[in-house]
Amino acid sequence: MSINCFRSITLPTPIHLLSSIPNFTHKPFLSFLNKTSSSSSSSSSSSFVLARLVSSMSYDKELAAAKKAASLAARLCQKVQSALLQSDVQTKSDRSPVTVADYGSQALVSFVLERELQSEPFSLVAEEDSGDLRKDGTQEVLERITKAVNDALASDGSYSTTLSKEDVLRAIDNGKSEGGSHGRHWVLDPIDGTKGFLRGDQYAVALALLDEGKVVLGVLACPNLPLAPIGVNYQHSACDEVGCLFFAEVGSGTYMQLLSGSSPVKVQVSAIENSEEASFFESYEKAHSMHDLSSSIAKKLGVKAAPVRIDSQAKYGALSRGDGTIYLRFPHKGYREKIWDHAAGSIVVTEAGGVVTDAAGNPLDFSKGKFLDLEVGIIVTNQKLMPSLLRAVRESIEEKASSL
């Protein structure tokens, strides 16, 4: 591992992190940091040095495994969606729809990551568990999930193995980790945007890696997202290339390629500085975000374009390549955001030059377990527009509160 003295990011990472870095045995350097950290006059400089060291760590092997896992899961989802049957749709205990593809995607990602990264401890924070699949009357569904997983593995050709139904259940249940601020944890939403998936619209396989509570890489596989930019005036054409893979590693930028395979292209968020020229994304489902609040914010900013409403973290991917300028998400009172709904998308946008915060301008904290503790909502834009967006958000929230 080398230290790149010209790359730096600001990370509130504790000094003891170094001792947990695999194969890091530079004891004189550790000693230096411990000595400087004990002095109040030197603590900021030691944190600065540490931040540069952490930012120079490579996650190339993990990123390659994540891209492979997400791409295979997307292939499974595409096949299931193309032949969707009503019996594929189950109802979880929380009443939200879940499909053969949700479970199959999670089992597949879990299996691939474990197989590709055998030398590393494996922890996965994911949306699904096998509880409902172990109940009476679900054997047919479990058989179909198992077949979908094995078909996807066979199509890849890398694995000469066939998973049993119990293997699939165990792989799904690998996702029971609680995450947290220590160690490494994969974060997965096997199908982000299940309702969009069921409608034949946008969805994403969203996979990220946390290291000591920080998102260090993210992959978004978006099978229905066109390669061409989308926006208010976008008209789908049968000749459009569809299916995008976005991926980002801390300090290395964000890239996009076709899910079917192509050379990666580096992407950047929109450089628009005049909010009147901006356009914004928001959730398709009214239950997922307060559209009236978003409308108030857009009006204060002078945004003229109508909102672009699509499901899933495909919005983060589209924003990272400059399709829109702003993403607004304001869930209704009582809703708690989960880390798998934003971990991959947040690094895809930030590595493309964007900013992701809560409504008060605080960075998102993925180190507290499965949930994000937020101030009202999540806002995303470029660095130039963020100050004016924060003002408009604050004013709109205050007005909405006073009218209640």
XYZ file of C-alpha atoms in Angstrom:
404
model
C 0.000 0.000 0.000
C 1.372 3.404 -0.928
C 0.617 6.824 0.497
C -0.357 9.363 -2.107
C 0.471 12.743 -0.602
C -1.458 14.612 -3.270
C -4.865 13.029 -2.688
C -6.895 14.106 0.275
C -10.419 14.010 1.552
C -11.792 15.103 4.871
C -12.823 12.087 6.895
C -13.493 12.062 10.645
C -11.750 8.700 10.875
C -10.200 7.617 14.203
C -6.485 6.876 14.349
C -7.089 3.334 15.573
C -8.420 2.586 12.086
C -4.849 2.053 10.878
C -4.361 -0.936 13.127
C -7.421 -2.566 11.534
C -6.182 -2.121 7.969
C -5.187 -5.545 6.622
C -1.417 -5.955 6.133
C -0.654 -2.494 7.519
C 2.380 -2.902 9.780
C 4.136 0.459 9.556
C 4.645 0.714 13.317
C 6.852 3.854 13.251
C 4.116 5.694 11.348
C 1.466 4.438 13.784
C 3.625 5.578 16.670
C 4.024 9.011 15.096
C 0.274 9.387 14.688
C -0.431 8.273 18.241
C 2.075 10.788 19.610
C 0.765 13.656 17.545
C -2.838 12.811 18.324
C -2.117 13.144 22.051
C -1.224 16.784 21.534
C -4.130 19.152 20.975
C -1.945 21.339 18.777
C -1.151 18.452 16.468
C -4.421 16.544 16.407
C -5.747 18.262 13.306
C -2.545 17.595 11.354
C -2.491 13.912 12.302
C -6.132 13.567 11.244
C -5.225 15.224 7.960
C -2.393 12.755 7.349
C -4.653 9.862 8.287
C -7.383 11.054 5.936
C -4.886 11.096 3.081
C -3.750 7.596 3.925
C -7.286 6.194 4.055
C -8.244 7.947 0.808
C -5.319 6.278 -0.966
C -6.451 2.752 -0.058
C -7.459 0.680 -3.036
C -10.729 -1.235 -3.195
C -10.203 -2.466 -6.746
C -10.712 -6.150 -5.891
C -13.895 -5.379 -3.962
C -15.193 -3.135 -6.747
C -14.615 -5.828 -9.363
C -16.546 -8.325 -7.222
C -19.366 -5.812 -6.649
C -19.703 -5.077 -10.371
C -19.851 -8.784 -11.163
C -22.413 -9.475 -8.426
C -24.669 -6.557 -9.343
C -24.488 -7.307 -13.070
C -25.439 -10.960 -12.555
C -28.280 -9.935 -10.248
C -29.517 -7.451 -12.852
C -29.460 -10.224 -15.455
C -31.625 -12.369 -13.169
C -34.029 -9.469 -12.607
C -34.331 -8.777 -16.333
C -35.218 -12.395 -17.043
C -37.817 -12.506 -14.256
C -39.358 -9.195 -15.301
C -39.637 -10.231 -18.943
C -41.766 -13.228 -17.990
C -43.412 -11.843 -14.882
C -46.256 -13.993 -13.601
C -48.687 -12.988 -10.903
C -47.529 -15.891 -8.762
C -44.028 -14.385 -8.704
C -45.339 -11.626 -6.441
C -45.534 -12.387 -2.742
C -46.515 -10.139 0.167
C -44.078 -9.668 3.008
C -45.162 -9.187 6.597
C -44.892 -5.402 6.176
C -47.332 -5.641 3.224
C -44.838 -4.414 0.607
C -44.587 -6.416 -2.615
C -41.619 -8.673 -3.095
C -40.835 -10.902 -6.029
C -38.812 -13.915 -6.998
C -36.312 -11.369 -8.322
C -35.849 -9.635 -4.938
C -34.927 -12.848 -3.173
C -32.964 -14.227 -6.112
C -30.995 -11.015 -6.514
C -30.026 -10.979 -2.828
C -29.017 -14.653 -2.833
C -26.951 -14.150 -5.979
C -25.111 -11.056 -4.743
C -24.423 -12.738 -1.404
C -23.038 -15.862 -3.087
C -20.833 -13.987 -5.579
C -19.323 -11.638 -2.990
C -18.517 -14.493 -0.622
C -16.991 -16.561 -3.415
C -14.961 -13.712 -4.931
C -13.697 -12.370 -1.582
C -13.104 -15.584 0.325
C -10.130 -14.246 2.288
C -12.138 -11.407 3.858
C -14.703 -11.486 6.701
C -18.152 -11.205 5.130
C -20.886 -8.961 6.503
C -23.975 -8.017 4.504
C -26.703 -5.535 5.436
C -29.618 -6.215 3.099
C -33.346 -5.698 2.804
C -34.663 -9.256 2.601
C -34.606 -12.320 4.864
C -35.860 -15.849 4.355
C -38.528 -15.779 7.066
C -41.524 -15.714 4.731
C -39.942 -18.272 2.398
C -39.670 -20.801 5.210
C -43.428 -20.765 5.835
C -45.840 -23.415 4.622
C -47.022 -23.057 1.054
C -43.921 -21.318 -0.309
C -42.011 -24.303 -1.708
C -42.981 -23.552 -5.301
C -41.769 -19.964 -4.991
C -38.520 -21.127 -3.369
C -37.965 -23.592 -6.209
C -38.397 -20.803 -8.752
C -35.984 -18.551 -6.848
C -33.415 -21.345 -6.713
C -33.789 -22.021 -10.429
C -33.421 -18.307 -11.257
C -30.218 -18.103 -9.202
C -28.703 -21.241 -10.739
C -29.634 -20.123 -14.254
C -27.860 -16.797 -13.671
C -24.757 -18.540 -12.319
C -24.712 -20.939 -15.267
C -25.003 -18.045 -17.752
C -21.860 -16.488 -16.294
C -19.779 -19.645 -16.534
C -17.444 -18.712 -13.673
C -18.914 -21.088 -11.123
C -19.197 -24.845 -11.547
C -21.716 -25.227 -8.756
C -25.432 -25.690 -8.292
C -27.090 -24.230 -5.220
C -29.716 -26.145 -3.286
C -32.824 -24.494 -1.869
C -31.170 -24.465 1.551
C -28.041 -22.866 0.045
C -30.238 -20.102 -1.365
C -31.993 -19.548 1.970
C -28.643 -19.306 3.746
C -27.342 -16.855 1.146
C -30.414 -14.657 1.617
C -29.950 -14.721 5.381
C -26.352 -13.546 5.087
C -28.010 -10.134 4.838
C -28.929 -10.032 8.522
C -25.921 -7.947 9.585
C -26.664 -4.730 11.471
C -23.723 -2.826 9.959
C -22.169 -0.120 12.125
C -19.051 1.983 12.462
C -16.431 -0.781 12.769
C -15.144 -3.154 10.133
C -16.411 -3.673 6.622
C -20.055 -4.173 5.712
C -21.648 -4.648 2.318
C -24.975 -2.836 1.914
C -27.505 -4.170 -0.579
C -30.929 -3.353 -1.910
C -31.520 -6.352 -4.206
C -34.251 -4.482 -6.086
C -34.516 -0.826 -5.189
C -37.853 0.258 -6.607
C -39.856 -2.975 -6.430
C -43.040 -1.165 -7.476
C -41.256 0.230 -10.512
C -40.038 -3.279 -11.282
C -43.598 -4.594 -11.119
C -44.814 -1.816 -13.449
C -42.011 -2.491 -15.920
C -40.377 0.859 -15.097
C -37.139 1.877 -13.378
C -35.440 -0.143 -10.653
C -31.854 -0.759 -9.559
C -29.652 -3.349 -7.917
C -27.840 -1.123 -5.413
C -24.656 -2.368 -3.732
C -22.168 -0.455 -1.594
C -19.291 -1.173 0.776
C -18.841 0.518 4.152
C -15.385 0.639 5.714
C -15.335 1.942 9.288
C -18.746 3.527 8.697
C -17.803 5.311 5.459
C -19.103 4.436 2.008
C -15.992 3.566 -0.020
C -17.506 2.118 -3.174
C -20.890 1.811 -4.818
C -22.460 0.064 -7.802
C -25.858 0.765 -9.373
C -27.129 -1.675 -11.963
C -30.109 -0.044 -13.705
C -31.517 -2.501 -16.289
C -34.206 -0.174 -17.681
C -32.282 3.103 -17.687
C -31.444 4.287 -21.227
C -27.884 5.129 -22.126
C -29.239 8.345 -23.629
C -29.975 11.182 -21.157
C -33.441 11.249 -19.641
C -35.372 14.334 -18.644
C -38.701 16.114 -18.936
C -38.748 15.855 -22.719
C -37.254 12.386 -23.003
C -39.105 10.137 -25.431
C -38.283 6.444 -25.301
C -37.373 4.891 -28.625
C -37.138 1.210 -29.479
C -33.631 1.813 -30.830
C -32.363 3.300 -27.542
C -29.672 1.275 -25.801
C -30.996 0.365 -22.361
C -29.299 -0.916 -19.220
C -26.638 1.085 -17.388
C -24.044 0.178 -14.770
C -22.707 3.004 -12.610
C -19.776 2.449 -10.274
C -17.621 4.581 -8.013
C -14.677 4.097 -5.686
C -13.672 6.716 -3.131
C -11.166 9.153 -4.632
C -11.417 7.644 -8.120
C -14.505 9.226 -9.705
C -17.705 7.741 -11.117
C -17.997 5.691 -14.294
C -20.843 4.387 -16.426
C -21.033 1.566 -18.928
C -23.667 -0.563 -20.581
C -24.836 -3.522 -18.523
C -24.338 -5.642 -21.617
C -20.704 -4.553 -21.738
C -18.851 -1.516 -23.072
C -15.858 0.636 -22.190
C -16.507 2.645 -18.998
C -16.963 6.396 -19.408
C -16.248 8.839 -16.595
C -19.283 10.973 -15.724
C -19.828 14.309 -13.985
C -22.835 15.992 -12.417
C -24.433 18.978 -14.126
C -22.442 22.218 -13.981
C -25.567 24.428 -14.078
C -25.244 27.389 -11.686
C -28.508 29.192 -12.427
C -31.318 27.417 -10.581
C -33.856 28.654 -13.138
C -32.159 26.413 -15.682
C -32.161 23.407 -13.371
C -34.403 20.363 -13.460
C -35.055 17.956 -10.621
C -35.786 14.335 -9.912
C -38.102 13.008 -7.247
C -39.734 9.723 -6.313
C -42.421 8.369 -8.601
C -44.597 7.249 -5.689
C -46.306 10.029 -3.729
C -46.055 7.836 -0.638
C -42.248 7.980 -0.882
C -41.837 11.759 -0.950
C -43.920 14.891 -0.349
C -44.406 16.248 -3.853
C -46.040 19.439 -2.568
C -42.918 20.321 -0.568
C -40.709 19.631 -3.576
C -42.941 21.885 -5.662
C -42.601 24.715 -3.138
C -38.810 24.396 -3.155
C -38.672 24.365 -6.942
C -40.830 27.495 -7.082
C -38.514 29.366 -4.703
C -35.555 28.400 -6.866
C -37.316 29.543 -10.013
C -37.136 26.080 -11.571
C -39.213 26.119 -14.742
C -38.984 22.472 -15.779
C -41.524 19.956 -14.511
C -40.185 17.302 -12.118
C -38.882 14.026 -13.504
C -40.417 11.251 -11.410
C -38.814 7.823 -11.548
C -38.386 4.954 -9.113
C -35.264 3.820 -7.294
C -31.649 4.936 -7.051
C -31.620 5.123 -10.837
C -32.205 8.821 -10.006
C -28.743 8.994 -8.430
C -27.234 7.398 -11.514
C -29.019 9.766 -13.893
C -28.015 12.748 -11.752
C -24.360 11.630 -11.676
C -24.148 11.906 -15.468
C -25.888 15.297 -15.578
C -29.388 14.314 -16.750
C -30.866 16.533 -14.041
C -29.457 18.958 -11.496
C -31.357 18.344 -8.250
C -32.845 15.350 -6.430
C -35.351 15.975 -3.646
C -36.652 13.299 -1.270
C -38.948 14.199 1.623
C -40.609 11.113 3.132
C -43.763 11.537 5.172
C -43.529 11.916 8.925
C -42.600 8.746 10.769
C -40.688 7.135 7.907
C -37.107 6.086 8.661
C -34.664 5.981 5.780
C -32.658 2.766 5.391
C -28.991 2.816 4.474
C -29.470 0.461 1.503
C -31.738 3.053 -0.165
C -28.933 5.623 -0.420
C -25.460 4.163 0.224
C -24.590 3.205 -3.361
C -26.328 6.219 -4.894
C -24.651 8.711 -2.590
C -21.086 7.750 -3.536
C -21.983 7.510 -7.228
C -23.092 11.166 -7.057
C -20.362 12.516 -4.763
C -17.567 10.922 -6.786
C -19.111 12.570 -9.846
C -18.701 15.961 -8.134
C -22.103 16.279 -6.471
C -23.204 16.861 -2.880
C -25.596 14.668 -0.880
C -26.936 15.913 2.474
C -29.995 15.884 4.674
C -32.346 18.872 4.629
C -30.168 20.724 7.140
C -27.018 20.306 5.082
C -25.526 17.506 7.191
C -23.688 14.670 5.426
C -25.453 11.313 5.521
C -24.170 9.060 8.295
C -24.135 5.370 7.361
C -22.346 4.243 10.532
C -25.345 3.904 12.868
C -26.755 0.582 11.675
C -29.590 -0.061 9.241
C -31.208 3.372 9.522
C -30.198 6.928 8.678
C -30.889 9.577 11.300
C -31.951 12.524 9.173
C -33.143 16.095 9.393
C -36.451 15.832 7.467
C -35.219 14.619 4.071
C -32.417 14.174 1.542
C -31.256 16.700 -1.054
C -28.740 16.271 -3.847
C -27.229 18.736 -6.305
C -23.923 20.194 -7.480
C -21.662 22.276 -5.257
C -22.614 25.613 -6.823
C -26.358 25.205 -6.303
C -26.294 23.635 -2.835
C -26.311 26.947 -0.827
C -29.386 28.305 -2.613
C -31.074 24.880 -2.475
C -30.530 24.677 1.290
C -32.097 28.129 1.747
C -35.128 27.196 -0.329
C -35.518 23.924 1.567
C -35.338 25.644 4.961
C -37.862 28.311 3.996
C -40.292 25.807 2.481
C -40.112 23.511 5.505
C -40.734 26.425 7.868
C -43.719 27.577 5.803
C -45.178 24.089 5.715
C -44.769 23.732 9.496
C -46.434 27.078 10.186
C -49.423 26.166 8.022
C -50.214 23.015 9.977
